[in-house]
PDB file of C-alpha atoms in Angstrom:
ATOM      1  CA  MET A   1     -44.626  82.787 -54.591  1.00 47.00           C
ATOM      2  CA  GLY A   2     -45.692  80.236 -52.104  1.00 56.00           C
ATOM      3  CA  SER A   3     -46.612  77.636 -54.662  1.00 65.00           C
ATOM      4  CA  ASP A   4     -43.292  75.824 -54.628  1.00 74.00           C
ATOM      5  CA  MET A   5     -41.771  73.268 -52.303  1.00 82.00           C
ATOM      6  CA  GLY A   6     -38.810  73.488 -49.955  1.00 85.00           C
ATOM      7  CA  LEU A   7     -35.144  73.047 -50.644  1.00 88.00           C
ATOM      8  CA  ILE A   8     -34.979  69.276 -50.165  1.00 89.00           C
ATOM      9  CA  VAL A   9     -37.838  68.620 -52.528  1.00 89.00           C
ATOM     10  CA  LYS A  10     -36.384  70.948 -55.141  1.00 89.00           C
ATOM     11  CA  THR A  11     -32.956  69.335 -54.980  1.00 90.00           C
ATOM     12  CA  MET A  12     -34.390  65.846 -55.188  1.00 91.00           C
ATOM     13  CA  ALA A  13     -36.548  66.918 -58.117  1.00 90.00           C
ATOM     14  CA  ARG A  14     -33.463  68.263 -59.893  1.00 91.00           C
ATOM     15  CA  ALA A  15     -31.835  64.871 -59.368  1.00 92.00           C
ATOM     16  CA  THR A  16     -34.787  62.661 -60.306  1.00 93.00           C
ATOM     17  CA  ILE A  17     -36.451  64.501 -63.186  1.00 92.00           C
ATOM     18  CA  PRO A  18     -33.673  63.573 -65.688  1.00 93.00           C
ATOM     19  CA  LEU A  19     -33.747  59.962 -64.486  1.00 94.00           C
ATOM     20  CA  ILE A  20     -37.504  59.732 -64.904  1.00 93.00           C
ATOM     21  CA  GLY A  21     -37.238  61.316 -68.328  1.00 91.00           C
ATOM     22  CA  ILE A  22     -34.532  58.907 -69.443  1.00 93.00           C
ATOM     23  CA  PHE A  23     -36.462  55.908 -68.181  1.00 92.00           C
ATOM     24  CA  GLY A  24     -39.599  57.087 -69.958  1.00 91.00           C
ATOM     25  CA  ALA A  25     -37.634  57.577 -73.166  1.00 91.00           C
ATOM     26  CA  TYR A  26     -36.286  54.040 -72.781  1.00 91.00           C
ATOM     27  CA  VAL A  27     -39.781  52.645 -72.326  1.00 90.00           C
ATOM     28  CA  VAL A  28     -40.983  54.495 -75.429  1.00 90.00           C
ATOM     29  CA  ALA A  29     -38.012  53.543 -77.589  1.00 88.00           C
ATOM     30  CA  HIS A  30     -38.151  49.847 -76.644  1.00 87.00           C
ATOM     31  CA  GLY A  31     -41.906  49.583 -76.957  1.00 83.00           C
ATOM     32  CA  HIS A  32     -41.698  46.839 -79.571  1.00 82.00           C
ATOM     33  CA  LEU A  33     -39.286  44.685 -77.538  1.00 82.00           C
ATOM     34  CA  THR A  34     -40.106  45.023 -73.868  1.00 83.00           C
ATOM     35  CA  PRO A  35     -43.241  45.824 -71.865  1.00 84.00           C
ATOM     36  CA  GLY A  36     -44.269  49.389 -72.292  1.00 83.00           C
ATOM     37  CA  GLY A  37     -44.766  51.489 -75.342  1.00 84.00           C
ATOM     38  CA  GLY A  38     -46.051  54.864 -76.310  1.00 85.00           C
ATOM     39  CA  PHE A  39     -48.683  55.438 -73.674  1.00 89.00           C
ATOM     40  CA  GLN A  40     -46.773  54.034 -70.736  1.00 90.00           C
ATOM     41  CA  GLY A  41     -43.547  55.832 -71.577  1.00 91.00           C
ATOM     42  CA  GLY A  42     -45.356  59.052 -72.363  1.00 90.00           C
ATOM     43  CA  ALA A  43     -47.194  58.868 -69.050  1.00 91.00           C
ATOM     44  CA  THR A  44     -43.860  58.276 -67.280  1.00 92.00           C
ATOM     45  CA  ILE A  45     -42.303  61.366 -68.850  1.00 92.00           C
ATOM     46  CA  ALA A  46     -45.456  63.287 -68.038  1.00 91.00           C
ATOM     47  CA  GLY A  47     -44.875  62.218 -64.441  1.00 92.00           C
ATOM     48  CA  ALA A  48     -41.520  64.000 -64.636  1.00 92.00           C
ATOM     49  CA  GLY A  49     -43.278  67.087 -65.964  1.00 91.00           C
ATOM     50  CA  ILE A  50     -45.838  66.970 -63.163  1.00 91.00           C
ATOM     51  CA  LEU A  51     -43.022  66.577 -60.629  1.00 91.00           C
ATOM     52  CA  PHE A  52     -41.455  69.711 -62.079  1.00 91.00           C
ATOM     53  CA  LEU A  53     -44.758  71.538 -61.802  1.00 89.00           C
ATOM     54  CA  ILE A  54     -45.315  70.491 -58.195  1.00 88.00           C
ATOM     55  CA  ALA A  55     -41.758  70.937 -56.951  1.00 89.00           C
ATOM     56  CA  PHE A  56     -40.938  74.257 -58.561  1.00 87.00           C
ATOM     57  CA  GLY A  57     -44.335  75.861 -58.431  1.00 83.00           C
ATOM     58  CA  LEU A  58     -46.793  77.210 -60.925  1.00 82.00           C
ATOM     59  CA  ASN A  59     -44.980  80.439 -61.751  1.00 81.00           C
ATOM     60  CA  GLU A  60     -41.796  78.646 -62.715  1.00 82.00           C
ATOM     61  CA  ALA A  61     -43.721  76.103 -64.769  1.00 82.00           C
ATOM     62  CA  LYS A  62     -45.621  78.856 -66.556  1.00 82.00           C
ATOM     63  CA  THR A  63     -42.385  80.412 -67.745  1.00 85.00           C
ATOM     64  CA  ARG A  64     -40.911  77.093 -68.872  1.00 85.00           C
ATOM     65  CA  ILE A  65     -43.873  75.379 -70.502  1.00 84.00           C
ATOM     66  CA  ASN A  66     -45.059  76.985 -73.697  1.00 85.00           C
ATOM     67  CA  LYS A  67     -48.735  76.316 -74.313  1.00 85.00           C
ATOM     68  CA  ASN A  68     -48.614  76.838 -78.053  1.00 88.00           C
ATOM     69  CA  LEU A  69     -45.559  74.632 -78.431  1.00 90.00           C
ATOM     70  CA  TYR A  70     -47.196  71.803 -76.501  1.00 89.00           C
ATOM     71  CA  SER A  71     -50.393  72.037 -78.518  1.00 89.00           C
ATOM     72  CA  ALA A  72     -48.387  71.998 -81.734  1.00 91.00           C
ATOM     73  CA  LEU A  73     -46.325  69.007 -80.594  1.00 90.00           C
ATOM     74  CA  GLU A  74     -49.460  67.071 -79.708  1.00 90.00           C
ATOM     75  CA  GLY A  75     -50.769  67.630 -83.201  1.00 91.00           C
ATOM     76  CA  VAL A  76     -47.406  66.626 -84.652  1.00 91.00           C
ATOM     77  CA  GLY A  77     -47.546  63.350 -82.738  1.00 90.00           C
ATOM     78  CA  GLY A  78     -50.918  62.493 -84.208  1.00 90.00           C
ATOM     79  CA  LEU A  79     -49.771  63.501 -87.685  1.00 92.00           C
ATOM     80  CA  VAL A  80     -46.648  61.327 -87.490  1.00 91.00           C
ATOM     81  CA  PHE A  81     -48.785  58.366 -86.443  1.00 90.00           C
ATOM     82  CA  LEU A  82     -51.108  58.956 -89.377  1.00 89.00           C
ATOM     83  CA  ILE A  83     -48.251  59.363 -91.853  1.00 88.00           C
ATOM     84  CA  ALA A  84     -46.579  56.196 -90.598  1.00 85.00           C
ATOM     85  CA  GLY A  85     -49.882  54.385 -91.065  1.00 83.00           C
ATOM     86  CA  MET A  86     -50.171  55.694 -94.626  1.00 84.00           C
ATOM     87  CA  LEU A  87     -46.648  54.693 -95.655  1.00 81.00           C
ATOM     88  CA  GLY A  88     -47.783  51.462 -97.252  1.00 77.00           C
ATOM     89  CA  LEU A  89     -50.921  52.864 -98.790  1.00 79.00           C
ATOM     90  CA  GLY A  90     -50.080  51.213-102.123  1.00 75.00           C
ATOM     91  CA  VAL A  91     -51.138  47.889-100.609  1.00 77.00           C
ATOM     92  CA  ALA A  92     -53.404  48.734 -97.702  1.00 76.00           C
ATOM     93  CA  PHE A  93     -53.848  51.196 -94.893  1.00 80.00           C
ATOM     94  CA  PHE A  94     -51.471  50.362 -92.030  1.00 80.00           C
ATOM     95  CA  TYR A  95     -49.540  48.016 -94.315  1.00 80.00           C
ATOM     96  CA  ASN A  96     -46.128  47.718 -92.688  1.00 77.00           C
ATOM     97  CA  THR A  97     -44.057  48.464 -95.765  1.00 74.00           C
ATOM     98  CA  LEU A  98     -41.025  49.471 -93.722  1.00 74.00           C
ATOM     99  CA  TRP A  99     -40.867  45.956 -92.384  1.00 75.00           C
ATOM    100  CA  HIS A 100     -41.478  44.132 -95.664  1.00 72.00           C
ATOM    101  CA  ASN A 101     -39.231  46.080 -98.036  1.00 74.00           C
ATOM    102  CA  GLY A 102     -38.293  49.325 -96.380  1.00 70.00           C
ATOM    103  CA  PRO A 103     -34.820  50.780 -96.152  1.00 78.00           C
ATOM    104  CA  ILE A 104     -34.723  51.004 -92.357  1.00 75.00           C
ATOM    105  CA  PHE A 105     -36.369  49.345 -89.388  1.00 75.00           C
ATOM    106  CA  ASN A 106     -36.275  45.926 -91.033  1.00 73.00           C
ATOM    107  CA  GLY A 107     -33.544  44.293 -88.969  1.00 72.00           C
ATOM    108  CA  GLU A 108     -33.543  41.009 -87.171  1.00 74.00           C
ATOM    109  CA  PRO A 109     -36.625  40.615 -84.927  1.00 74.00           C
ATOM    110  CA  GLY A 110     -35.579  41.348 -81.375  1.00 71.00           C
ATOM    111  CA  THR A 111     -33.133  44.099 -82.223  1.00 75.00           C
ATOM    112  CA  LEU A 112     -33.852  47.775 -81.794  1.00 75.00           C
ATOM    113  CA  LEU A 113     -34.159  48.695 -85.468  1.00 77.00           C
ATOM    114  CA  SER A 114     -36.831  46.152 -86.298  1.00 78.00           C
ATOM    115  CA  ALA A 115     -40.619  45.934 -86.437  1.00 78.00           C
ATOM    116  CA  GLY A 116     -41.155  48.397 -89.282  1.00 78.00           C
ATOM    117  CA  TYR A 117     -43.133  51.485 -88.396  1.00 82.00           C
ATOM    118  CA  LEU A 118     -43.832  50.397 -84.817  1.00 85.00           C
ATOM    119  CA  PRO A 119     -40.959  52.397 -83.240  1.00 86.00           C
ATOM    120  CA  ILE A 120     -42.015  55.495 -85.169  1.00 87.00           C
ATOM    121  CA  MET A 121     -45.575  55.074 -83.971  1.00 88.00           C
ATOM    122  CA  ASN A 122     -44.408  54.510 -80.409  1.00 90.00           C
ATOM    123  CA  LEU A 123     -42.411  57.734 -80.510  1.00 90.00           C
ATOM    124  CA  ALA A 124     -45.387  59.604 -81.949  1.00 92.00           C
ATOM    125  CA  VAL A 125     -47.781  58.267 -79.327  1.00 91.00           C
ATOM    126  CA  GLY A 126     -45.280  58.964 -76.552  1.00 91.00           C
ATOM    127  CA  LEU A 127     -44.886  62.561 -77.692  1.00 91.00           C
ATOM    128  CA  LYS A 128     -48.631  62.994 -77.936  1.00 92.00           C
ATOM    129  CA  VAL A 129     -49.331  61.491 -74.520  1.00 91.00           C
ATOM    130  CA  TYR A 130     -46.583  63.494 -72.829  1.00 92.00           C
ATOM    131  CA  THR A 131     -47.619  66.843 -74.249  1.00 92.00           C
ATOM    132  CA  GLY A 132     -51.301  66.135 -73.760  1.00 90.00           C
ATOM    133  CA  LEU A 133     -50.997  65.081 -70.128  1.00 90.00           C
ATOM    134  CA  VAL A 134     -48.646  67.919 -69.214  1.00 91.00           C
ATOM    135  CA  SER A 135     -50.845  70.544 -70.838  1.00 90.00           C
ATOM    136  CA  ALA A 136     -53.964  69.076 -69.209  1.00 88.00           C
ATOM    137  CA  VAL A 137     -52.413  69.102 -65.748  1.00 88.00           C
ATOM    138  CA  LEU A 138     -50.996  72.593 -66.284  1.00 87.00           C
ATOM    139  CA  ALA A 139     -54.402  73.843 -67.385  1.00 85.00           C
ATOM    140  CA  MET A 140     -55.960  72.361 -64.255  1.00 84.00           C
ATOM    141  CA  ALA A 141     -53.246  73.929 -62.097  1.00 83.00           C
ATOM    142  CA  LEU A 142     -53.827  77.310 -63.692  1.00 82.00           C
ATOM    143  CA  PHE A 143     -57.506  77.165 -62.770  1.00 79.00           C
ATOM    144  CA  ARG A 144     -56.964  77.929 -59.121  1.00 66.00           C
ATOM    145  CA  ARG A 145     -58.448  81.386 -58.924  1.00 64.00           C
ATOM    146  CA  TRP A 146     -61.548  80.543 -56.920  1.00 56.00           C
ATOM    147  CA  ARG A 147     -62.726  83.992 -56.022  1.00 54.00           C
ATOM    148  CA  LYS A 148     -61.726  86.945 -58.120  1.00 48.00           C
TER     149      LYS A 148
ATOM    150  CA  MET B   1     -56.893  24.182 -62.009  1.00 51.00           C
ATOM    151  CA  ASN B   2     -60.329  22.609 -61.678  1.00 57.00           C
ATOM    152  CA  GLY B   3     -61.902  21.864 -58.362  1.00 59.00           C
ATOM    153  CA  SER B   4     -60.767  24.979 -56.599  1.00 69.00           C
ATOM    154  CA  ILE B   5     -62.943  27.937 -55.844  1.00 70.00           C
ATOM    155  CA  PHE B   6     -59.951  30.250 -56.078  1.00 73.00           C
ATOM    156  CA  VAL B   7     -59.922  29.972 -59.840  1.00 74.00           C
ATOM    157  CA  ASN B   8     -62.829  32.366 -59.802  1.00 81.00           C
ATOM    158  CA  PHE B   9     -61.337  34.681 -57.227  1.00 85.00           C
ATOM    159  CA  PRO B  10     -60.561  37.522 -59.714  1.00 86.00           C
ATOM    160  CA  PHE B  11     -64.156  37.466 -60.899  1.00 88.00           C
ATOM    161  CA  ILE B  12     -65.432  37.663 -57.329  1.00 89.00           C
ATOM    162  CA  VAL B  13     -63.230  40.702 -56.814  1.00 90.00           C
ATOM    163  CA  VAL B  14     -64.595  42.155 -60.055  1.00 92.00           C
ATOM    164  CA  ALA B  15     -68.162  41.644 -58.816  1.00 92.00           C
ATOM    165  CA  VAL B  16     -67.371  43.316 -55.487  1.00 93.00           C
ATOM    166  CA  LEU B  17     -65.717  46.257 -57.240  1.00 93.00           C
ATOM    167  CA  LEU B  18     -68.653  46.612 -59.623  1.00 93.00           C
ATOM    168  CA  ALA B  19     -71.113  46.671 -56.714  1.00 94.00           C
ATOM    169  CA  LEU B  20     -68.973  49.210 -54.901  1.00 93.00           C
ATOM    170  CA  GLY B  21     -68.697  51.420 -57.972  1.00 93.00           C
ATOM    171  CA  PHE B  22     -72.417  51.361 -58.695  1.00 93.00           C
ATOM    172  CA  TYR B  23     -73.184  52.062 -55.046  1.00 94.00           C
ATOM    173  CA  THR B  24     -70.799  55.009 -55.071  1.00 92.00           C
ATOM    174  CA  ILE B  25     -72.275  56.447 -58.245  1.00 91.00           C
ATOM    175  CA  GLY B  26     -75.840  55.969 -57.095  1.00 90.00           C
ATOM    176  CA  PHE B  27     -75.801  56.993 -53.478  1.00 91.00           C
ATOM    177  CA  LYS B  28     -73.012  59.489 -52.982  1.00 89.00           C
ATOM    178  CA  ARG B  29     -73.784  63.146 -53.368  1.00 88.00           C
ATOM    179  CA  ASN B  30     -70.335  64.630 -53.771  1.00 90.00           C
ATOM    180  CA  LEU B  31     -69.338  64.918 -57.396  1.00 90.00           C
ATOM    181  CA  ILE B  32     -65.728  63.972 -56.634  1.00 92.00           C
ATOM    182  CA  LYS B  33     -66.976  60.778 -55.025  1.00 92.00           C
ATOM    183  CA  VAL B  34     -69.070  60.068 -58.096  1.00 92.00           C
ATOM    184  CA  VAL B  35     -65.925  60.437 -60.201  1.00 93.00           C
ATOM    185  CA  ILE B  36     -64.149  58.032 -57.842  1.00 93.00           C
ATOM    186  CA  GLY B  37     -67.032  55.586 -58.318  1.00 94.00           C
ATOM    187  CA  VAL B  38     -66.647  55.761 -62.083  1.00 93.00           C
ATOM    188  CA  GLU B  39     -62.940  55.068 -61.653  1.00 93.00           C
ATOM    189  CA  ILE B  40     -63.693  52.036 -59.476  1.00 93.00           C
ATOM    190  CA  LEU B  41     -66.043  50.736 -62.152  1.00 93.00           C
ATOM    191  CA  GLU B  42     -63.325  51.229 -64.711  1.00 93.00           C
ATOM    192  CA  GLY B  43     -60.828  49.308 -62.630  1.00 92.00           C
ATOM    193  CA  ALA B  44     -63.312  46.476 -62.287  1.00 93.00           C
ATOM    194  CA  VAL B  45     -63.844  46.319 -66.030  1.00 93.00           C
ATOM    195  CA  ASN B  46     -60.108  46.385 -66.713  1.00 92.00           C
ATOM    196  CA  MET B  47     -59.503  43.603 -64.219  1.00 91.00           C
ATOM    197  CA  PHE B  48     -62.316  41.575 -65.766  1.00 92.00           C
ATOM    198  CA  ILE B  49     -60.849  41.893 -69.251  1.00 90.00           C
ATOM    199  CA  VAL B  50     -57.355  40.947 -68.116  1.00 88.00           C
ATOM    200  CA  ALA B  51     -58.589  38.037 -66.008  1.00 87.00           C
ATOM    201  CA  LEU B  52     -60.470  36.659 -69.011  1.00 86.00           C
ATOM    202  CA  GLY B  53     -57.237  36.187 -70.921  1.00 82.00           C
ATOM    203  CA  TYR B  54     -55.387  34.296 -68.221  1.00 81.00           C
ATOM    204  CA  VAL B  55     -53.904  30.916 -69.013  1.00 77.00           C
ATOM    205  CA  LYS B  56     -52.984  28.659 -66.117  1.00 76.00           C
ATOM    206  CA  GLY B  57     -49.219  28.752 -65.762  1.00 76.00           C
ATOM    207  CA  GLY B  58     -48.904  31.072 -68.743  1.00 78.00           C
ATOM    208  CA  TYR B  59     -46.034  33.382 -69.497  1.00 80.00           C
ATOM    209  CA  ALA B  60     -46.128  37.062 -70.364  1.00 80.00           C
ATOM    210  CA  PRO B  61     -46.682  37.421 -74.120  1.00 80.00           C
ATOM    211  CA  ILE B  62     -43.283  38.920 -74.903  1.00 78.00           C
ATOM    212  CA  TYR B  63     -40.962  37.075 -77.242  1.00 76.00           C
ATOM    213  CA  THR B  64     -37.844  39.050 -76.357  1.00 74.00           C
ATOM    214  CA  GLN B  65     -35.591  36.590 -74.509  1.00 74.00           C
ATOM    215  CA  ALA B  66     -38.521  34.360 -73.660  1.00 75.00           C
ATOM    216  CA  PRO B  67     -37.600  30.966 -72.208  1.00 77.00           C
ATOM    217  CA  PRO B  68     -38.011  28.109 -74.679  1.00 77.00           C
ATOM    218  CA  GLU B  69     -40.756  26.439 -72.695  1.00 77.00           C
ATOM    219  CA  ALA B  70     -42.837  29.616 -72.895  1.00 74.00           C
ATOM    220  CA  VAL B  71     -43.629  29.197 -76.590  1.00 76.00           C
ATOM    221  CA  GLY B  72     -47.246  28.192 -76.917  1.00 75.00           C
ATOM    222  CA  LYS B  73     -47.943  28.765 -73.248  1.00 79.00           C
ATOM    223  CA  MET B  74     -48.424  32.519 -73.177  1.00 81.00           C
ATOM    224  CA  VAL B  75     -51.453  34.331 -71.870  1.00 82.00           C
ATOM    225  CA  LEU B  76     -53.714  35.994 -74.394  1.00 85.00           C
ATOM    226  CA  PRO B  77     -52.326  39.362 -75.567  1.00 84.00           C
ATOM    227  CA  THR B  78     -55.588  40.668 -77.020  1.00 88.00           C
ATOM    228  CA  PRO B  79     -57.266  41.451 -73.665  1.00 89.00           C
ATOM    229  CA  GLN B  80     -54.146  43.308 -72.630  1.00 87.00           C
ATOM    230  CA  ALA B  81     -54.301  45.518 -75.710  1.00 88.00           C
ATOM    231  CA  LEU B  82     -57.993  46.093 -75.022  1.00 91.00           C
ATOM    232  CA  THR B  83     -57.197  46.995 -71.426  1.00 91.00           C
ATOM    233  CA  LEU B  84     -54.513  49.438 -72.517  1.00 89.00           C
ATOM    234  CA  THR B  85     -56.989  51.200 -74.791  1.00 90.00           C
ATOM    235  CA  SER B  86     -59.519  51.180 -71.991  1.00 91.00           C
ATOM    236  CA  ILE B  87     -57.016  52.711 -69.571  1.00 90.00           C
ATOM    237  CA  VAL B  88     -56.251  55.515 -72.005  1.00 89.00           C
ATOM    238  CA  ILE B  89     -59.932  56.226 -72.464  1.00 92.00           C
ATOM    239  CA  GLY B  90     -60.365  56.131 -68.694  1.00 91.00           C
ATOM    240  CA  VAL B  91     -57.624  58.690 -68.158  1.00 89.00           C
ATOM    241  CA  ALA B  92     -59.203  61.019 -70.692  1.00 90.00           C
ATOM    242  CA  VAL B  93     -62.684  60.574 -69.241  1.00 93.00           C
ATOM    243  CA  SER B  94     -61.534  61.103 -65.666  1.00 91.00           C
ATOM    244  CA  ALA B  95     -59.615  64.251 -66.627  1.00 90.00           C
ATOM    245  CA  LEU B  96     -62.704  65.596 -68.357  1.00 92.00           C
ATOM    246  CA  MET B  97     -64.964  64.725 -65.414  1.00 92.00           C
ATOM    247  CA  LEU B  98     -62.634  66.390 -62.929  1.00 90.00           C
ATOM    248  CA  ALA B  99     -62.409  69.496 -65.101  1.00 88.00           C
ATOM    249  CA  PHE B 100     -66.209  69.599 -65.187  1.00 89.00           C
ATOM    250  CA  ALA B 101     -66.305  69.191 -61.416  1.00 89.00           C
ATOM    251  CA  VAL B 102     -63.965  72.143 -60.997  1.00 86.00           C
ATOM    252  CA  ASN B 103     -66.088  74.228 -63.340  1.00 85.00           C
ATOM    253  CA  ILE B 104     -69.282  73.215 -61.566  1.00 86.00           C
ATOM    254  CA  TYR B 105     -67.824  74.145 -58.204  1.00 85.00           C
ATOM    255  CA  ARG B 106     -66.792  77.499 -59.542  1.00 82.00           C
ATOM    256  CA  HIS B 107     -70.189  78.189 -61.019  1.00 81.00           C
ATOM    257  CA  TYR B 108     -72.471  76.844 -58.288  1.00 82.00           C
ATOM    258  CA  GLY B 109     -70.252  77.022 -55.224  1.00 80.00           C
ATOM    259  CA  THR B 110     -71.082  73.450 -54.226  1.00 82.00           C
ATOM    260  CA  LEU B 111     -70.373  69.907 -55.339  1.00 84.00           C
ATOM    261  CA  ASP B 112     -73.582  68.421 -53.941  1.00 85.00           C
ATOM    262  CA  VAL B 113     -75.490  66.899 -56.840  1.00 83.00           C
ATOM    263  CA  THR B 114     -78.834  67.570 -55.175  1.00 83.00           C
ATOM    264  CA  LYS B 115     -78.087  71.267 -54.844  1.00 82.00           C
ATOM    265  CA  ILE B 116     -76.970  71.825 -58.422  1.00 81.00           C
ATOM    266  CA  ARG B 117     -79.884  73.292 -60.333  1.00 78.00           C
ATOM    267  CA  ARG B 118     -79.996  75.170 -63.568  1.00 72.00           C
ATOM    268  CA  LEU B 119     -80.826  78.423 -61.883  1.00 64.00           C
ATOM    269  CA  ARG B 120     -78.403  79.518 -59.300  1.00 61.00           C
ATOM    270  CA  GLY B 121     -79.382  81.398 -56.233  1.00 54.00           C
TER     271      GLY B 121
END
């Protein structure tokens, strides 16, 4: 109680959080074509998460954000990046085998399904950045018990 | 390009920001202000790296729908990748420093760096 905003802020947050999330997902997914990429898009989506935390208060965010799930997803992001880097291990580490002779992600340069493992890595980094930033900010927000 | 002092204007700004950051780290007592000084330093370094890669009249190094005259006239992409890495590291470092500041305030009851001793009381 008392840690959430008023009605106008809550309504505007309900309207803008999906838009911010969609824009961040666009930035992550088009990281190999347009400015942006994993970190920028992940930070944008984390901005949506922080807006949720500020607008709806700490108690609501505590019930919606699962700490163990976010830790696990952060690890999964790092693992996917590592696995994508090891795909072409027959030639070299970080050899872009999806681009040279892979089944997918080897389209015309400039289209969405191109650039080999880069979109996969962008998604992994975006997931990692989003979960990491949201859990860091939530941990800081949970630390507010000054005098017990 | 040559003959104008304003070519070096970004580097002058970088020097001013560096001086400001070092002054803030050295002479301010509040730990939050010290963290702000570190962030100013970081911004100066990022701006220095990006300004090093500038090409006069260059285009952004993105080939998606680039105009035909942009080929061969793009700014250097390597400093931008370096700056991106540096920004990520800066975010992590600032989050860690602020978490330490919160912990220090909880443990000592003050953020003054001259009042923080090992023994409390």
